Amino acid sequence: MILILLLVGGGWFYRSKTTKEKELKKNTYTVIKQDLVDSLEISGSIDAREKVTLKFQTSGLLTWVGVKEGDVVKKFQILASLDKRELQNSMNQLLNTYSKTRVDFDQTQVDNQNWMSNSREAQDAVKRVLQKEQADLNNAVLSVEAKNLALKFANLYTPIAGIVTKIDAPLAGQNITPTTATFEVINPNSLFFSATADQTEVIKFAVGQKGVISLDAYPNQEIETVVESVAFTPKTGSGGTVYEIKFSLDASSSAMVHKLGMTGDVSMTFGERKQTLAIPDKYIKEKIGKKFVTIMENGKKRDIQVETGYEADNMVEIVSGVKENDVIYN
């Protein structure tokens, strides 16, 4: 019985001691010198500033496709064309109508050269005839201009230089609508890394700050980058309040190696302090605008005032008030 009691008592004493030690360790912190680094890593993907999805303005017969996926195109190059025969016929008819209207207009002008010498009633009648002829001529001009635009819209131009990345209708000879024939062009020299930061993180970013990008496709390569822009408004379609931050990519090396949509992380360092006294921010208490920490003195806890400095990653630099190896209490 004595042996059993000793074993039980010893076990209880050991567990009690261990629990107290864990509790003490949990609620105390030994002040030491350490490096404070204010860093942040955010995720994102590669995007492009210059990318367009091109569609025809009208439906029609696709008669010519001059590119295929992967082709490099120049700015304002024609990619495809619709059948222009009907449009050209309509244009010819409108030009004939314009010519006839112009002749009628000129003849009316000749016939009424001396209309000012007529009576008041006759003058008003001639004025109405001239106004009608002028309106007819204007309408004929507008019709020709509108049809000329339709002829131009029968050609699909790219407003940017780049690579053709998608063609919905690669073969000529099929009837298409604006929604069934799309062409995508992306400028590989306009790639950038797009990442998002929440409202507590975005305030740390500024244009010109340097960072390092690590792409999932190239985990052993680090890409030096610079913050190009920080969004002023939140990004739409996101679950929370996040802001887009754009980072540069070297155009000379990214054109073929880096692909649109590649994911990765960008690491930023906003500041650091080397070998300085620091403690977790949870040990600091504020009273009347001053900051205190709790120490043990003569077996009793006492608050002492401290002066703080740099803050990073929930750690606070202690400028004065405590020294190295002091133990503080929560």
Short mmCIF file of C-alpha atoms in Angstrom, two decimals:
data_model
loop_
_atom_site.label_atom_id
_atom_site.label_comp_id
_atom_site.label_asym_id
_atom_site.label_seq_id
_atom_site.Cartn_x
_atom_site.Cartn_y
_atom_site.Cartn_z
CA MET A 1 0.00 0.00 0.00
CA ILE A 2 2.82 2.37 0.89
CA LEU A 3 4.53 1.59 -2.42
CA ILE A 4 1.31 2.17 -4.35
CA LEU A 5 0.72 5.48 -2.56
CA LEU A 6 4.27 6.57 -3.32
CA LEU A 7 3.86 5.74 -7.00
CA VAL A 8 0.50 7.53 -7.27
CA GLY A 9 1.77 10.52 -5.33
CA GLY A 10 4.94 10.68 -7.39
CA GLY A 11 2.97 10.55 -10.62
CA TRP A 12 0.62 13.30 -9.47
CA PHE A 13 3.53 15.45 -8.31
CA TYR A 14 5.35 14.96 -11.65
CA ARG A 15 2.27 15.80 -13.70
CA SER A 16 1.53 18.81 -11.54
CA LYS A 17 5.10 20.06 -11.86
CA THR A 18 5.12 19.50 -15.62
CA THR A 19 1.80 21.31 -16.02
CA LYS A 20 3.06 24.28 -14.01
CA GLU A 21 6.25 24.41 -16.02
CA LYS A 22 4.30 24.37 -19.29
CA GLU A 23 1.93 27.04 -18.00
CA LEU A 24 4.86 29.17 -16.82
CA LYS A 25 6.63 28.77 -20.16
CA LYS A 26 3.44 29.65 -21.99
CA ASN A 27 2.94 32.86 -20.01
CA THR A 28 6.55 34.04 -19.81
CA TYR A 29 9.11 35.21 -22.32
CA THR A 30 12.87 35.67 -22.01
CA VAL A 31 14.08 38.84 -23.70
CA ILE A 32 16.75 38.08 -26.30
CA LYS A 33 18.43 39.79 -29.22
CA GLN A 34 17.17 38.74 -32.62
CA ASP A 35 16.69 39.90 -36.20
CA LEU A 36 13.35 41.57 -36.90
CA VAL A 37 12.26 41.27 -40.54
CA ASP A 38 9.05 42.83 -41.79
CA SER A 39 8.32 40.56 -44.75
CA LEU A 40 5.27 39.37 -46.64
CA GLU A 41 4.55 36.74 -49.28
CA ILE A 42 1.49 36.96 -51.52
CA SER A 43 0.29 34.72 -54.33
CA GLY A 44 -0.62 35.62 -57.87
CA SER A 45 -0.25 34.77 -61.55
CA ILE A 46 1.15 36.14 -64.80
CA ASP A 47 -1.13 38.43 -66.80
CA ALA A 48 -0.71 40.76 -69.79
CA ARG A 49 -1.42 44.46 -70.19
CA GLU A 50 -2.05 44.11 -73.91
CA LYS A 51 -4.53 41.35 -74.73
CA VAL A 52 -7.59 41.62 -76.95
CA THR A 53 -10.51 39.46 -78.01
CA LEU A 54 -11.55 40.45 -81.53
CA LYS A 55 -14.97 39.86 -83.15
CA PHE A 56 -16.63 40.89 -86.41
CA GLN A 57 -19.25 43.62 -86.16
CA THR A 58 -21.75 41.69 -88.31
CA SER A 59 -22.58 38.15 -89.39
CA GLY A 60 -21.56 36.82 -92.80
CA LEU A 61 -19.62 34.32 -94.84
CA LEU A 62 -16.04 33.93 -93.65
CA THR A 63 -14.05 34.00 -96.90
CA TRP A 64 -10.47 34.39 -95.67
CA VAL A 65 -8.46 33.60 -92.53
CA GLY A 66 -4.88 34.83 -92.74
CA VAL A 67 -3.46 33.58 -89.45
CA LYS A 68 -3.32 30.50 -87.28
CA GLU A 69 -2.79 30.00 -83.56
CA GLY A 70 0.78 30.77 -82.57
CA ASP A 71 1.41 33.25 -85.40
CA VAL A 72 3.14 36.52 -84.60
CA VAL A 73 1.18 39.50 -85.94
CA LYS A 74 1.90 43.18 -86.36
CA LYS A 75 -0.20 46.07 -85.13
CA PHE A 76 -3.21 46.75 -87.42
CA GLN A 77 -2.62 43.56 -89.40
CA ILE A 78 -5.72 41.98 -91.00
CA LEU A 79 -6.54 38.61 -89.44
CA ALA A 80 -9.64 37.55 -91.40
CA SER A 81 -12.30 38.84 -93.81
CA LEU A 82 -16.00 38.34 -94.53
CA ASP A 83 -17.60 38.08 -97.99
CA LYS A 84 -17.70 41.62 -99.39
CA ARG A 85 -19.62 40.99 -102.62
CA GLU A 86 -23.03 41.90 -101.24
CA LEU A 87 -21.57 44.85 -99.40
CA GLN A 88 -19.78 46.02 -102.53
CA ASN A 89 -22.96 45.74 -104.60
CA SER A 90 -24.83 47.79 -102.01
CA MET A 91 -22.01 50.33 -102.08
CA ASN A 92 -22.24 50.62 -105.87
CA GLN A 93 -26.00 51.16 -105.67
CA LEU A 94 -25.54 53.86 -103.04
CA LEU A 95 -22.86 55.56 -105.16
CA ASN A 96 -25.27 55.59 -108.09
CA THR A 97 -27.98 57.03 -105.87
CA TYR A 98 -25.55 59.66 -104.65
CA SER A 99 -24.58 60.60 -108.24
CA LYS A 100 -28.25 60.95 -109.24
CA THR A 101 -29.05 62.99 -106.13
CA ARG A 102 -26.06 65.22 -106.79
CA VAL A 103 -27.19 65.86 -110.38
CA ASP A 104 -30.72 66.68 -109.20
CA PHE A 105 -29.31 69.01 -106.57
CA ASP A 106 -27.10 70.85 -109.08
CA GLN A 107 -29.96 71.12 -111.59
CA THR A 108 -32.26 72.56 -108.95
CA GLN A 109 -29.61 75.14 -108.10
CA VAL A 110 -29.35 76.14 -111.79
CA ASP A 111 -33.12 76.29 -112.27
CA ASN A 112 -33.54 78.63 -109.34
CA GLN A 113 -30.64 80.99 -109.71
CA ASN A 114 -32.91 84.07 -109.69
CA TRP A 115 -35.33 82.88 -107.06
CA MET A 116 -34.79 86.00 -104.97
CA SER A 117 -36.58 88.13 -107.64
CA ASN A 118 -39.79 86.13 -107.29
CA SER A 119 -42.70 86.95 -105.03
CA ARG A 120 -42.59 86.14 -101.33
CA GLU A 121 -44.72 83.02 -101.82
CA ALA A 122 -42.57 81.85 -104.74
CA GLN A 123 -39.40 82.44 -102.73
CA ASP A 124 -40.71 80.30 -99.88
CA ALA A 125 -41.59 77.50 -102.29
CA VAL A 126 -38.15 77.56 -103.91
CA LYS A 127 -36.50 77.63 -100.48
CA ARG A 128 -38.38 74.48 -99.49
CA VAL A 129 -37.34 72.76 -102.71
CA LEU A 130 -33.67 73.66 -102.13
CA GLN A 131 -33.81 72.46 -98.54
CA LYS A 132 -35.32 69.13 -99.67
CA GLU A 133 -32.64 68.66 -102.30
CA GLN A 134 -29.93 69.45 -99.75
CA ALA A 135 -31.38 66.94 -97.27
CA ASP A 136 -31.53 64.24 -99.96
CA LEU A 137 -27.90 64.92 -100.86
CA ASN A 138 -26.83 64.76 -97.20
CA ASN A 139 -28.65 61.44 -96.72
CA ALA A 140 -26.96 60.00 -99.80
CA VAL A 141 -23.55 61.01 -98.44
CA LEU A 142 -24.31 59.48 -95.04
CA SER A 143 -25.50 56.21 -96.63
CA VAL A 144 -22.27 55.92 -98.61
CA GLU A 145 -20.17 56.59 -95.50
CA ALA A 146 -22.12 54.00 -93.48
CA LYS A 147 -21.69 51.34 -96.15
CA ASN A 148 -18.00 52.22 -96.43
CA LEU A 149 -17.67 51.53 -92.70
CA ALA A 150 -19.44 48.19 -93.17
CA LEU A 151 -16.90 47.30 -95.84
CA LYS A 152 -14.08 48.16 -93.45
CA PHE A 153 -15.71 46.11 -90.69
CA ALA A 154 -15.67 43.12 -93.04
CA ASN A 155 -11.93 43.03 -92.31
CA LEU A 156 -10.84 42.08 -88.79
CA TYR A 157 -7.78 44.06 -87.66
CA THR A 158 -5.65 43.60 -84.55
CA PRO A 159 -5.01 46.85 -82.62
CA ILE A 160 -1.89 45.41 -80.99
CA ALA A 161 1.18 43.43 -82.01
CA GLY A 162 1.56 40.01 -80.43
CA ILE A 163 0.81 36.31 -80.73
CA VAL A 164 -2.49 34.81 -81.90
CA THR A 165 -3.52 32.57 -79.01
CA LYS A 166 -7.05 31.54 -79.98
CA ILE A 167 -9.19 31.25 -83.13
CA ASP A 168 -12.77 30.00 -82.88
CA ALA A 169 -13.26 29.81 -86.65
CA PRO A 170 -9.93 28.83 -88.22
CA LEU A 171 -11.35 27.75 -91.60
CA ALA A 172 -12.86 29.91 -94.35
CA GLY A 173 -16.14 29.03 -96.06
CA GLN A 174 -18.40 28.97 -93.00
CA ASN A 175 -21.13 31.37 -91.99
CA ILE A 176 -20.29 33.09 -88.73
CA THR A 177 -21.81 35.49 -86.23
CA PRO A 178 -19.98 37.92 -83.94
CA THR A 179 -20.25 35.37 -81.12
CA THR A 180 -19.03 32.33 -83.07
CA ALA A 181 -15.82 33.75 -84.53
CA THR A 182 -13.42 35.26 -82.02
CA PHE A 183 -9.69 35.85 -82.32
CA GLU A 184 -7.42 36.45 -79.32
CA VAL A 185 -4.09 38.28 -79.53
CA ILE A 186 -1.67 38.76 -76.61
CA ASN A 187 1.48 40.85 -76.57
CA PRO A 188 4.14 38.71 -74.80
CA ASN A 189 6.23 41.81 -74.15
CA SER A 190 3.50 43.21 -71.91
CA LEU A 191 3.50 40.43 -69.31
CA PHE A 192 3.39 41.31 -65.61
CA PHE A 193 2.82 39.47 -62.34
CA SER A 194 -0.53 40.19 -60.73
CA ALA A 195 -1.07 39.49 -57.02
CA THR A 196 -3.64 40.53 -54.44
CA ALA A 197 -3.27 41.82 -50.90
CA ASP A 198 -5.98 42.35 -48.31
CA GLN A 199 -6.72 45.71 -46.73
CA THR A 200 -4.30 45.15 -43.85
CA GLU A 201 -1.44 44.24 -46.21
CA VAL A 202 -1.93 46.64 -49.13
CA ILE A 203 -0.99 49.67 -47.00
CA LYS A 204 2.60 48.38 -46.90
CA PHE A 205 3.06 48.51 -50.68
CA ALA A 206 4.28 51.46 -52.73
CA VAL A 207 5.37 51.90 -56.33
CA GLY A 208 9.09 51.21 -56.78
CA GLN A 209 9.51 48.68 -53.97
CA LYS A 210 11.64 45.67 -54.86
CA GLY A 211 10.71 42.04 -54.41
CA VAL A 212 11.38 38.51 -55.64
CA ILE A 213 9.01 36.32 -57.66
CA SER A 214 9.10 32.52 -57.48
CA LEU A 215 6.99 30.76 -60.11
CA ASP A 216 5.60 27.29 -59.47
CA ALA A 217 6.85 26.24 -62.91
CA TYR A 218 10.43 27.27 -62.03
CA PRO A 219 10.76 26.71 -58.26
CA ASN A 220 14.55 27.04 -58.30
CA GLN A 221 14.60 30.39 -60.08
CA GLU A 222 14.11 33.78 -58.46
CA ILE A 223 12.97 36.74 -60.54
CA GLU A 224 13.74 40.23 -59.32
CA THR A 225 10.76 42.52 -59.61
CA VAL A 226 9.48 46.01 -58.80
CA VAL A 227 6.00 47.18 -57.76
CA GLU A 228 4.51 48.94 -60.78
CA SER A 229 1.11 49.90 -59.40
CA VAL A 230 -1.12 49.46 -56.37
CA ALA A 231 -4.87 49.46 -56.98
CA PHE A 232 -6.93 52.20 -55.36
CA THR A 233 -10.20 50.24 -55.47
CA PRO A 234 -10.86 46.60 -54.47
CA LYS A 235 -10.77 43.88 -57.08
CA THR A 236 -14.23 42.88 -58.23
CA GLY A 237 -15.36 39.30 -58.08
CA SER A 238 -13.23 38.43 -55.05
CA GLY A 239 -14.57 36.83 -51.91
CA GLY A 240 -13.09 39.49 -49.61
CA THR A 241 -11.71 43.00 -49.84
CA VAL A 242 -8.48 42.57 -51.78
CA TYR A 243 -6.48 44.93 -53.96
CA GLU A 244 -4.48 44.11 -57.09
CA ILE A 245 -0.75 44.82 -57.10
CA LYS A 246 1.16 44.66 -60.37
CA PHE A 247 4.81 43.61 -60.48
CA SER A 248 7.20 43.96 -63.40
CA LEU A 249 8.54 41.08 -65.46
CA ASP A 250 11.62 41.46 -67.64
CA ALA A 251 10.21 41.61 -71.17
CA SER A 252 13.48 40.49 -72.75
CA SER A 253 13.43 37.15 -70.93
CA SER A 254 9.73 36.57 -70.29
CA ALA A 255 8.44 36.53 -73.86
CA MET A 256 8.85 32.76 -74.42
CA VAL A 257 9.81 31.35 -71.01
CA HIS A 258 6.93 32.79 -69.03
CA LYS A 259 3.37 31.95 -70.01
CA LEU A 260 0.10 33.69 -69.29
CA GLY A 261 -1.58 32.24 -66.20
CA MET A 262 1.55 30.79 -64.57
CA THR A 263 1.13 30.96 -60.80
CA GLY A 264 3.63 31.76 -58.08
CA ASP A 265 4.46 33.89 -55.07
CA VAL A 266 6.15 37.24 -54.64
CA SER A 267 8.20 37.88 -51.51
CA MET A 268 8.60 41.41 -50.18
CA THR A 269 10.84 42.76 -47.41
CA PHE A 270 9.70 46.15 -46.12
CA GLY A 271 12.36 46.63 -43.44
CA GLU A 272 14.53 44.90 -40.84
CA ARG A 273 16.50 45.39 -37.63
CA LYS A 274 19.62 43.33 -36.93
CA GLN A 275 20.22 41.81 -33.47
CA THR A 276 17.89 43.99 -31.45
CA LEU A 277 15.97 43.28 -28.24
CA ALA A 278 12.43 42.22 -29.11
CA ILE A 279 9.41 40.61 -27.49
CA PRO A 280 6.00 39.43 -28.76
CA ASP A 281 3.45 42.25 -28.90
CA LYS A 282 1.05 40.31 -26.64
CA TYR A 283 3.30 41.04 -23.62
CA ILE A 284 2.98 44.81 -24.03
CA LYS A 285 0.23 46.67 -22.18
CA GLU A 286 -0.82 50.26 -22.74
CA LYS A 287 -1.91 52.66 -20.02
CA ILE A 288 -2.60 56.35 -20.57
CA GLY A 289 -0.59 56.45 -23.76
CA LYS A 290 2.41 54.65 -22.23
CA LYS A 291 3.60 51.09 -22.70
CA PHE A 292 4.46 48.60 -19.95
CA VAL A 293 5.63 45.01 -19.48
CA THR A 294 5.29 42.85 -16.37
CA ILE A 295 8.34 41.46 -14.54
CA MET A 296 8.78 39.47 -11.32
CA GLU A 297 10.56 41.35 -8.51
CA ASN A 298 10.97 39.91 -4.98
CA GLY A 299 8.34 37.31 -5.74
CA LYS A 300 5.79 39.92 -6.86
CA LYS A 301 4.74 41.02 -10.32
CA ARG A 302 5.42 44.65 -11.22
CA ASP A 303 4.75 46.72 -14.35
CA ILE A 304 7.66 48.71 -15.74
CA GLN A 305 7.52 51.24 -18.54
CA VAL A 306 9.28 50.45 -21.81
CA GLU A 307 10.02 52.35 -24.97
CA THR A 308 9.25 50.46 -28.18
CA GLY A 309 10.60 50.82 -31.69
CA TYR A 310 10.36 48.79 -34.86
CA GLU A 311 7.52 46.26 -35.27
CA ALA A 312 7.47 43.22 -37.53
CA ASP A 313 5.53 39.96 -37.62
CA ASN A 314 3.93 40.38 -34.16
CA MET A 315 7.31 41.19 -32.62
CA VAL A 316 8.18 44.60 -31.11
CA GLU A 317 11.61 46.12 -30.64
CA ILE A 318 12.37 47.24 -27.06
CA VAL A 319 14.50 50.39 -27.02
CA SER A 320 14.62 50.79 -23.24
CA GLY A 321 13.07 49.45 -20.05
CA VAL A 322 14.29 45.85 -20.06
CA LYS A 323 17.57 44.17 -20.82
CA GLU A 324 18.67 40.93 -22.39
CA ASN A 325 17.67 37.73 -20.52
CA ASP A 326 15.01 39.51 -18.47
CA VAL A 327 11.89 37.39 -18.03
CA ILE A 328 8.55 39.10 -18.65
CA TYR A 329 5.09 37.82 -17.80
CA ASN A 330 1.83 37.88 -19.64
#
